[in-house]
GROMACS .gro file of C-alpha atoms in nm:
model
  389
    1MET     CA    1  -5.427   2.071 -10.470
    2PRO     CA    2  -5.577   1.776 -10.284
    3THR     CA    3  -5.847   1.558 -10.426
    4PRO     CA    4  -6.122   1.376 -10.237
    5SER     CA    5  -5.868   1.089 -10.228
    6HIS     CA    6  -5.888   0.746 -10.383
    7LEU     CA    7  -6.200   0.664 -10.184
    8ALA     CA    8  -6.534   0.619 -10.352
    9ASN     CA    9  -6.692   0.844 -10.089
   10PRO     CA   10  -6.629   1.204 -10.201
   11ARG     CA   11  -6.687   1.344  -9.851
   12TYR     CA   12  -6.335   1.256  -9.741
   13PHE     CA   13  -6.077   1.534  -9.774
   14ASP     CA   14  -5.710   1.447  -9.741
   15PHE     CA   15  -5.575   1.734  -9.532
   16ARG     CA   16  -5.226   1.585  -9.526
   17ALA     CA   17  -5.204   1.612  -9.906
   18ALA     CA   18  -5.310   1.977  -9.914
   19ARG     CA   19  -5.048   2.220 -10.046
   20ARG     CA   20  -5.286   2.515 -10.044
   21VAL     CA   21  -5.635   2.594  -9.917
   22PRO     CA   22  -5.891   2.526 -10.193
   23GLU     CA   23  -6.190   2.755 -10.241
   24THR     CA   24  -6.413   2.491 -10.085
   25HIS     CA   25  -6.233   2.555  -9.754
   26ALA     CA   26  -6.163   2.929  -9.786
   27TRP     CA   27  -6.369   3.153  -9.554
   28PRO     CA   28  -6.418   3.526  -9.611
   29GLY     CA   29  -6.450   3.766  -9.321
   30LEU     CA   30  -6.214   3.585  -9.085
   31HIS     CA   31  -6.018   3.900  -9.009
   32ASP     CA   32  -6.296   4.156  -8.970
   33HIS     CA   33  -6.213   4.182  -8.599
   34PRO     CA   34  -5.875   4.189  -8.422
   35VAL     CA   35  -5.747   3.899  -8.213
   36VAL     CA   36  -5.613   3.973  -7.864
   37ASP     CA   37  -5.417   3.756  -7.622
   38GLY     CA   38  -5.642   3.616  -7.349
   39GLY     CA   39  -5.343   3.497  -7.151
   40ALA     CA   40  -5.190   3.841  -7.095
   41PRO     CA   41  -5.276   4.052  -6.788
   42GLY     CA   42  -5.551   4.305  -6.842
   43PRO     CA   43  -5.922   4.327  -6.918
   44ASP     CA   44  -5.902   4.059  -7.188
   45ALA     CA   45  -5.745   3.798  -6.961
   46VAL     CA   46  -5.970   3.491  -6.970
   47PRO     CA   47  -6.104   3.431  -6.615
   48VAL     CA   48  -5.955   3.142  -6.418
   49VAL     CA   49  -6.149   2.946  -6.156
   50ASP     CA   50  -5.931   2.727  -5.933
   51LEU     CA   51  -6.135   2.453  -5.767
   52ALA     CA   52  -5.836   2.351  -5.557
   53GLY     CA   53  -5.858   2.693  -5.395
   54ALA     CA   54  -6.198   2.601  -5.255
   55ALA     CA   55  -6.019   2.395  -4.991
   56ASP     CA   56  -5.803   2.688  -4.881
   57GLU     CA   57  -6.037   2.984  -4.932
   58PRO     CA   58  -6.395   3.044  -4.826
   59ARG     CA   59  -6.620   2.864  -5.073
   60ALA     CA   60  -6.796   3.193  -5.133
   61ALA     CA   61  -6.482   3.323  -5.306
   62VAL     CA   62  -6.489   3.043  -5.565
   63VAL     CA   63  -6.866   3.087  -5.612
   64ALA     CA   64  -6.809   3.460  -5.676
   65GLN     CA   65  -6.543   3.377  -5.937
   66VAL     CA   66  -6.785   3.146  -6.116
   67ALA     CA   67  -7.059   3.410  -6.106
   68ARG     CA   68  -6.839   3.685  -6.249
   69ALA     CA   69  -6.704   3.462  -6.525
   70ALA     CA   70  -7.046   3.326  -6.625
   71GLU     CA   71  -7.209   3.671  -6.622
   72GLN     CA   72  -6.933   3.870  -6.792
   73TRP     CA   73  -6.773   3.612  -7.023
   74GLY     CA   74  -6.985   3.298  -7.048
   75ALA     CA   75  -6.661   3.102  -7.023
   76PHE     CA   76  -6.360   3.047  -6.800
   77LEU     CA   77  -6.054   2.831  -6.750
   78LEU     CA   78  -6.104   2.565  -6.482
   79THR     CA   79  -5.799   2.446  -6.287
   80GLY     CA   80  -5.757   2.240  -5.973
   81HIS     CA   81  -6.040   2.015  -6.089
   82GLY     CA   82  -5.885   1.688  -5.972
   83VAL     CA   83  -5.891   1.500  -6.303
   84PRO     CA   84  -5.547   1.331  -6.313
   85ALA     CA   85  -5.298   1.485  -6.554
   86GLU     CA   86  -5.178   1.141  -6.663
   87LEU     CA   87  -5.533   1.050  -6.761
   88LEU     CA   88  -5.564   1.367  -6.971
   89ALA     CA   89  -5.238   1.277  -7.143
   90ARG     CA   90  -5.372   0.930  -7.225
   91VAL     CA   91  -5.696   1.079  -7.356
   92GLU     CA   92  -5.506   1.309  -7.591
   93ASP     CA   93  -5.284   1.025  -7.707
   94ARG     CA   94  -5.581   0.801  -7.785
   95ILE     CA   95  -5.754   1.079  -7.980
   96ALA     CA   96  -5.442   1.137  -8.189
   97THR     CA   97  -5.418   0.764  -8.257
   98MET     CA   98  -5.781   0.748  -8.367
   99PHE     CA   99  -5.752   1.035  -8.617
  100ALA     CA  100  -5.431   0.879  -8.753
  101LEU     CA  101  -5.626   0.570  -8.865
  102PRO     CA  102  -5.637   0.505  -9.241
  103ALA     CA  103  -5.904   0.700  -9.426
  104ASP     CA  104  -6.093   0.382  -9.517
  105ASP     CA  105  -6.124   0.290  -9.149
  106LYS     CA  106  -6.254   0.632  -9.051
  107MET     CA  107  -6.502   0.644  -9.337
  108ARG     CA  108  -6.646   0.315  -9.214
  109ALA     CA  109  -6.785   0.515  -8.921
  110VAL     CA  110  -6.897   0.820  -9.120
  111ARG     CA  111  -7.198   0.999  -8.977
  112GLY     CA  112  -7.501   0.962  -9.200
  113PRO     CA  113  -7.783   1.215  -9.251
  114GLY     CA  114  -7.969   1.258  -8.924
  115ASP     CA  115  -7.712   1.061  -8.723
  116ALA     CA  116  -7.593   1.220  -8.399
  117CYS     CA  117  -7.281   1.005  -8.364
  118GLY     CA  118  -6.997   0.902  -8.589
  119TYR     CA  119  -6.702   1.038  -8.786
  120GLY     CA  120  -6.698   1.339  -9.017
  121SER     CA  121  -6.700   1.714  -9.037
  122PRO     CA  122  -6.843   1.901  -8.737
  123PRO     CA  123  -7.224   1.859  -8.734
  124ILE     CA  124  -7.262   2.235  -8.757
  125SER     CA  125  -7.090   2.232  -9.097
  126SER     CA  126  -7.411   2.118  -9.269
  127PHE     CA  127  -7.548   2.472  -9.236
  128PHE     CA  128  -7.269   2.632  -9.437
  129SER     CA  129  -7.151   2.626  -9.796
  130LYS     CA  130  -6.784   2.622  -9.698
  131CYS     CA  131  -6.592   2.333  -9.543
  132MET     CA  132  -6.400   2.350  -9.216
  133TRP     CA  133  -6.038   2.252  -9.169
  134SER     CA  134  -6.107   1.973  -8.922
  135GLU     CA  135  -6.225   1.620  -8.863
  136GLY     CA  136  -6.445   1.508  -8.577
  137TYR     CA  137  -6.593   1.208  -8.406
  138THR     CA  138  -6.903   1.223  -8.185
  139PHE     CA  139  -7.022   0.952  -7.949
  140SER     CA  140  -7.236   0.901  -7.642
  141PRO     CA  141  -7.046   0.773  -7.337
  142ALA     CA  142  -7.353   0.561  -7.258
  143ASN     CA  143  -7.308   0.371  -7.588
  144LEU     CA  144  -6.933   0.407  -7.617
  145ARG     CA  145  -6.835   0.049  -7.695
  146ALA     CA  146  -7.111  -0.002  -7.949
  147ASP     CA  147  -7.039   0.332  -8.122
  148LEU     CA  148  -6.668   0.267  -8.151
  149ARG     CA  149  -6.715  -0.076  -8.312
  150LYS     CA  150  -6.783   0.124  -8.628
  151LEU     CA  151  -6.416   0.221  -8.626
  152TRP     CA  152  -6.284  -0.108  -8.491
  153PRO     CA  153  -6.530  -0.376  -8.608
  154LYS     CA  154  -6.295  -0.654  -8.498
  155ALA     CA  155  -6.231  -0.487  -8.161
  156GLY     CA  156  -5.868  -0.560  -8.071
  157ASP     CA  157  -5.616  -0.386  -7.848
  158ASP     CA  158  -5.659  -0.034  -7.993
  159TYR     CA  159  -6.036  -0.055  -7.950
  160THR     CA  160  -6.008  -0.182  -7.592
  161SER     CA  161  -5.749   0.080  -7.497
  162PHE     CA  162  -5.955   0.364  -7.648
  163CYS     CA  163  -6.276   0.255  -7.476
  164ASP     CA  164  -6.108   0.198  -7.139
  165VAL     CA  165  -5.950   0.544  -7.140
  166MET     CA  166  -6.269   0.720  -7.249
  167GLU     CA  167  -6.479   0.539  -6.989
  168GLU     CA  168  -6.234   0.639  -6.716
  169PHE     CA  169  -6.240   0.997  -6.842
  170HIS     CA  170  -6.622   0.999  -6.852
  171LYS     CA  171  -6.640   0.881  -6.491
  172HIS     CA  172  -6.422   1.169  -6.374
  173MET     CA  173  -6.598   1.426  -6.592
  174ARG     CA  174  -6.948   1.328  -6.486
  175ALA     CA  175  -6.853   1.374  -6.121
  176LEU     CA  176  -6.689   1.707  -6.201
  177ALA     CA  177  -7.003   1.820  -6.386
  178ASP     CA  178  -7.211   1.764  -6.072
  179LYS     CA  179  -6.967   1.974  -5.866
  180LEU     CA  180  -6.968   2.255  -6.120
  181LEU     CA  181  -7.348   2.252  -6.148
  182GLU     CA  182  -7.373   2.306  -5.773
  183LEU     CA  183  -7.131   2.599  -5.797
  184PHE     CA  184  -7.331   2.745  -6.087
  185LEU     CA  185  -7.653   2.728  -5.884
  186MET     CA  186  -7.485   2.887  -5.584
  187ALA     CA  187  -7.344   3.154  -5.815
  188LEU     CA  188  -7.704   3.249  -5.895
  189GLY     CA  189  -7.737   3.341  -5.529
  190LEU     CA  190  -7.912   3.024  -5.417
  191THR     CA  191  -7.851   2.899  -5.065
  192ASP     CA  192  -7.763   2.537  -4.995
  193GLU     CA  193  -8.128   2.477  -4.909
  194GLN     CA  194  -8.248   2.637  -5.233
  195VAL     CA  195  -7.994   2.438  -5.437
  196GLY     CA  196  -8.134   2.124  -5.275
  197GLY     CA  197  -8.487   2.238  -5.357
  198VAL     CA  198  -8.404   2.299  -5.721
  199GLU     CA  199  -8.243   1.958  -5.745
  200ALA     CA  200  -8.541   1.791  -5.579
  201GLU     CA  201  -8.781   1.960  -5.821
  202ARG     CA  202  -8.579   1.961  -6.144
  203ARG     CA  203  -8.335   1.670  -6.082
  204ILE     CA  204  -8.089   1.848  -6.311
  205ALA     CA  205  -7.774   1.673  -6.190
  206GLU     CA  206  -7.941   1.334  -6.184
  207THR     CA  207  -8.074   1.356  -6.539
  208MET     CA  208  -7.797   1.545  -6.721
  209THR     CA  209  -7.680   1.362  -7.030
  210ALA     CA  210  -7.327   1.368  -7.170
  211THR     CA  211  -7.196   1.369  -7.526
  212MET     CA  212  -6.831   1.365  -7.630
  213HIS     CA  213  -6.700   1.523  -7.948
  214LEU     CA  214  -6.340   1.474  -8.053
  215ASN     CA  215  -6.174   1.725  -8.286
  216TRP     CA  216  -5.862   1.712  -8.499
  217TYR     CA  217  -5.742   2.037  -8.659
  218PRO     CA  218  -5.462   1.946  -8.902
  219ARG     CA  219  -5.181   2.188  -8.974
  220CYS     CA  220  -5.283   2.416  -9.257
  221PRO     CA  221  -5.076   2.566  -9.542
  222ASP     CA  222  -5.260   2.901  -9.515
  223PRO     CA  223  -5.434   2.942  -9.177
  224ARG     CA  224  -5.545   3.296  -9.264
  225ARG     CA  225  -5.791   3.154  -9.520
  226ALA     CA  226  -5.915   2.845  -9.336
  227LEU     CA  227  -6.125   2.791  -9.025
  228GLY     CA  228  -6.128   2.492  -8.793
  229LEU     CA  229  -6.474   2.555  -8.648
  230ILE     CA  230  -6.723   2.831  -8.731
  231ALA     CA  231  -6.830   3.081  -8.466
  232HIS     CA  232  -7.121   2.939  -8.268
  233THR     CA  233  -7.264   2.888  -7.922
  234ASP     CA  234  -7.306   2.545  -7.765
  235SER     CA  235  -7.669   2.441  -7.741
  236GLY     CA  236  -7.672   2.252  -7.410
  237PHE     CA  237  -7.610   2.345  -7.046
  238PHE     CA  238  -7.232   2.374  -7.032
  239THR     CA  239  -6.926   2.222  -7.198
  240PHE     CA  240  -6.584   2.119  -7.078
  241VAL     CA  241  -6.319   2.164  -7.347
  242LEU     CA  242  -5.989   1.980  -7.318
  243GLN     CA  243  -5.740   2.123  -7.566
  244SER     CA  244  -5.384   2.031  -7.651
  245LEU     CA  245  -5.106   2.281  -7.589
  246VAL     CA  246  -5.154   2.425  -7.939
  247PRO     CA  247  -5.386   2.725  -7.890
  248GLY     CA  248  -5.676   2.774  -8.129
  249LEU     CA  249  -5.994   2.845  -7.930
  250GLN     CA  250  -6.117   3.205  -7.947
  251LEU     CA  251  -6.403   3.380  -7.762
  252PHE     CA  252  -6.596   3.673  -7.908
  253ARG     CA  253  -6.624   3.995  -7.705
  254HIS     CA  254  -6.792   4.330  -7.766
  255ALA     CA  255  -6.708   4.696  -7.701
  256PRO     CA  256  -6.491   4.687  -7.902
  257ASP     CA  257  -6.560   4.379  -8.111
  258ARG     CA  258  -6.268   4.138  -8.090
  259TRP     CA  259  -6.166   3.775  -8.065
  260VAL     CA  260  -5.991   3.672  -7.745
  261ALA     CA  261  -5.745   3.386  -7.790
  262VAL     CA  262  -5.780   3.138  -7.502
  263PRO     CA  263  -5.438   3.037  -7.369
  264ALA     CA  264  -5.352   2.668  -7.375
  265VAL     CA  265  -5.296   2.608  -7.002
  266PRO     CA  266  -5.160   2.262  -6.917
  267GLY     CA  267  -5.421   2.050  -6.738
  268ALA     CA  268  -5.695   2.314  -6.754
  269PHE     CA  269  -6.042   2.279  -6.900
  270VAL     CA  270  -6.222   2.560  -7.077
  271VAL     CA  271  -6.582   2.580  -6.955
  272ASN     CA  272  -6.838   2.727  -7.197
  273VAL     CA  273  -7.190   2.824  -7.094
  274GLY     CA  274  -7.446   2.694  -7.346
  275ASP     CA  275  -7.779   2.827  -7.472
  276LEU     CA  276  -8.001   2.607  -7.255
  277PHE     CA  277  -7.813   2.719  -6.944
  278HIS     CA  278  -7.858   3.075  -7.066
  279ILE     CA  279  -8.232   3.002  -7.069
  280LEU     CA  280  -8.227   2.816  -6.735
  281THR     CA  281  -8.060   3.115  -6.565
  282ASN     CA  282  -8.296   3.362  -6.737
  283GLY     CA  283  -8.007   3.512  -6.931
  284ARG     CA  284  -7.794   3.591  -6.628
  285PHE     CA  285  -7.526   3.343  -6.733
  286HIS     CA  286  -7.447   3.414  -7.097
  287SER     CA  287  -7.375   3.155  -7.361
  288VAL     CA  288  -7.056   3.245  -7.544
  289TYR     CA  289  -6.975   3.265  -7.914
  290HIS     CA  290  -6.649   3.088  -7.988
  291ARG     CA  291  -6.456   2.951  -8.284
  292ALA     CA  292  -6.145   2.743  -8.354
  293VAL     CA  293  -5.863   2.860  -8.578
  294VAL     CA  294  -5.587   2.646  -8.729
  295ASN     CA  295  -5.208   2.647  -8.721
  296ARG     CA  296  -4.954   2.644  -9.005
  297ASP     CA  297  -4.702   2.415  -8.839
  298LEU     CA  298  -4.883   2.209  -8.575
  299ASP     CA  299  -5.186   1.985  -8.547
  300ARG     CA  300  -5.431   2.064  -8.269
  301ILE     CA  301  -5.654   1.823  -8.079
  302SER     CA  302  -5.949   1.905  -7.857
  303LEU     CA  303  -6.230   1.722  -7.683
  304GLY     CA  304  -6.569   1.871  -7.601
  305TYR     CA  305  -6.761   1.710  -7.314
  306PHE     CA  306  -7.116   1.841  -7.350
  307LEU     CA  307  -7.375   1.836  -7.071
  308GLY     CA  308  -7.745   1.891  -7.132
  309PRO     CA  309  -8.093   1.778  -7.035
  310PRO     CA  310  -8.261   1.457  -7.148
  311PRO     CA  311  -8.461   1.499  -7.471
  312HIS     CA  312  -8.803   1.503  -7.302
  313ALA     CA  313  -8.720   1.761  -7.033
  314LYS     CA  314  -8.860   2.112  -7.062
  315VAL     CA  315  -8.599   2.378  -6.991
  316ALA     CA  316  -8.732   2.709  -6.859
  317PRO     CA  317  -8.592   2.987  -6.640
  318LEU     CA  318  -8.560   2.885  -6.277
  319ARG     CA  319  -8.797   3.079  -6.052
  320GLU     CA  320  -8.500   3.167  -5.837
  321ALA     CA  321  -8.326   3.327  -6.138
  322VAL     CA  322  -8.612   3.565  -6.223
  323PRO     CA  323  -8.586   3.895  -6.031
  324PRO     CA  324  -8.889   3.996  -5.822
  325GLY     CA  325  -9.142   4.183  -6.030
  326ARG     CA  326  -9.000   4.053  -6.357
  327THR     CA  327  -9.134   3.784  -6.586
  328PRO     CA  328  -8.923   3.502  -6.737
  329ALA     CA  329  -8.733   3.612  -7.045
  330TYR     CA  330  -8.765   3.277  -7.227
  331ARG     CA  331  -9.030   3.017  -7.288
  332ALA     CA  332  -8.986   2.652  -7.197
  333VAL     CA  333  -8.824   2.434  -7.465
  334THR     CA  334  -8.694   2.081  -7.493
  335TRP     CA  335  -8.346   2.026  -7.632
  336PRO     CA  336  -8.477   1.875  -7.962
  337GLU     CA  337  -8.721   2.163  -7.997
  338TYR     CA  338  -8.443   2.416  -7.942
  339MET     CA  339  -8.223   2.242  -8.199
  340GLY     CA  340  -8.504   2.291  -8.451
  341VAL     CA  341  -8.512   2.662  -8.367
  342ARG     CA  342  -8.132   2.673  -8.390
  343LYS     CA  343  -8.141   2.515  -8.736
  344LYS     CA  344  -8.385   2.782  -8.853
  345ALA     CA  345  -8.166   3.052  -8.699
  346PHE     CA  346  -7.857   2.926  -8.882
  347THR     CA  347  -8.034   2.929  -9.217
  348THR     CA  348  -8.180   3.279  -9.168
  349GLY     CA  349  -7.899   3.452  -8.978
  350ALA     CA  350  -8.127   3.511  -8.678
  351SER     CA  351  -8.059   3.454  -8.308
  352ALA     CA  352  -8.201   3.128  -8.172
  353LEU     CA  353  -8.219   3.270  -7.820
  354LYS     CA  354  -8.421   3.569  -7.939
  355MET     CA  355  -8.651   3.332  -8.124
  356VAL     CA  356  -8.747   3.162  -7.795
  357ALA     CA  357  -8.764   3.486  -7.596
  358LEU     CA  358  -9.107   3.568  -7.457
  359ALA     CA  359  -9.255   3.870  -7.631
  360ALA     CA  360  -9.328   4.051  -7.307
  361ALA     CA  361  -8.967   4.019  -7.196
  362ALA     CA  362  -8.782   4.037  -7.527
  363ALA     CA  363  -8.690   4.404  -7.496
  364ALA     CA  364  -8.560   4.357  -7.142
  365ALA     CA  365  -8.367   4.048  -7.249
  366ASP     CA  366  -8.204   4.247  -7.530
  367LEU     CA  367  -8.093   4.510  -7.281
  368ASP     CA  368  -7.954   4.242  -7.052
  369ASP     CA  369  -7.763   4.087  -7.344
  370ASP     CA  370  -7.612   4.422  -7.440
  371ALA     CA  371  -7.507   4.481  -7.079
  372GLY     CA  372  -7.322   4.150  -7.055
  373ALA     CA  373  -6.999   4.271  -7.217
  374GLY     CA  374  -7.102   4.102  -7.539
  375ALA     CA  375  -7.064   3.746  -7.417
  376ALA     CA  376  -7.398   3.639  -7.565
  377ALA     CA  377  -7.429   3.870  -7.861
  378GLU     CA  378  -7.375   3.724  -8.206
  379PRO     CA  379  -7.062   3.845  -8.386
  380VAL     CA  380  -7.124   4.002  -8.722
  381VAL     CA  381  -6.898   3.762  -8.911
  382HIS     CA  382  -6.951   3.531  -9.205
  383GLN     CA  383  -7.271   3.720  -9.288
  384GLN     CA  384  -7.251   3.617  -9.652
  385LEU     CA  385  -7.236   3.248  -9.558
  386LEU     CA  386  -7.509   3.279  -9.298
  387VAL     CA  387  -7.739   3.419  -9.562
  388SER     CA  388  -7.641   3.187  -9.845
  389SER     CA  389  -7.608   2.859  -9.656
   0.00000   0.00000   0.00000
């Protein structure tokens, strides 16, 4: 049985010392739905979009793949993206090195109440009475070097190496985000001219902000009782997930209810559609519920690269995404405003998206959600914790 460790701060949990999963980290309801292999051929195979194929095939074919994946799943594996494999290997190595720092060093950067960046449990964990089997570190690429001085106050070689690698990664990912955004807009059926018009009016690509969240899921003595990350949707536009070759990410699907295990494909990113993109596309592209499970024998590392609007920007359905004769399904919200709605939804067990649905369109939006193969519908799991948290 681990203790909070020798540290004065009781928020630190020594996963390496754990010989069993304590009640503080034991989650009920983890096995209410079956888990299926998303890497096997068949209807549960996670969609794959190969950007390298855009050079050999008509671009329309890649756009159609993006459209099908975003409409039916809210997620897909992205290959052929051009981010160098050796850079991804260095990113993973630096993340592992960071989480291997002594506990005292990591706690120096602990995220305080109301802080967006820093070390600690996943930010979402504050809504639940149970603890997750993971550690995380969140930072803004725009303030990378200042944020990371919390971990390495004297700078040094490890600090410099970490910052250099993450800045190089951010440069590649920000360019990739612009390419994917264009494909998403074309997948809505917009022509090149309409895509240009949307960009001129909304300046989405120009103003998108990025946040990076690093995750470490330590090996667990009883992975059937513990959970690395609770089921949730991402709040922003879309997310790139880089995961090590230890699988653990699962997507929720309906009819029948099940968890689909995302295969760990070397060099691939998982792309998740977020709630604000769900709103921007008037519900056509579904945000996806997903969770992370843990492994008995192996640690798992992942990195989430989150894209969203600036805090002041109002996000509302694009005119081009609203069918003729229909009204928008959602009202305009800023990201901070939506996070407030999301917080209320977590504490009441409600759906944040339904809470910002326009009354006149709510019924139609519900029908659209049900028709989307369950990609956006909330799984009925952890109900006890949702109510009691």
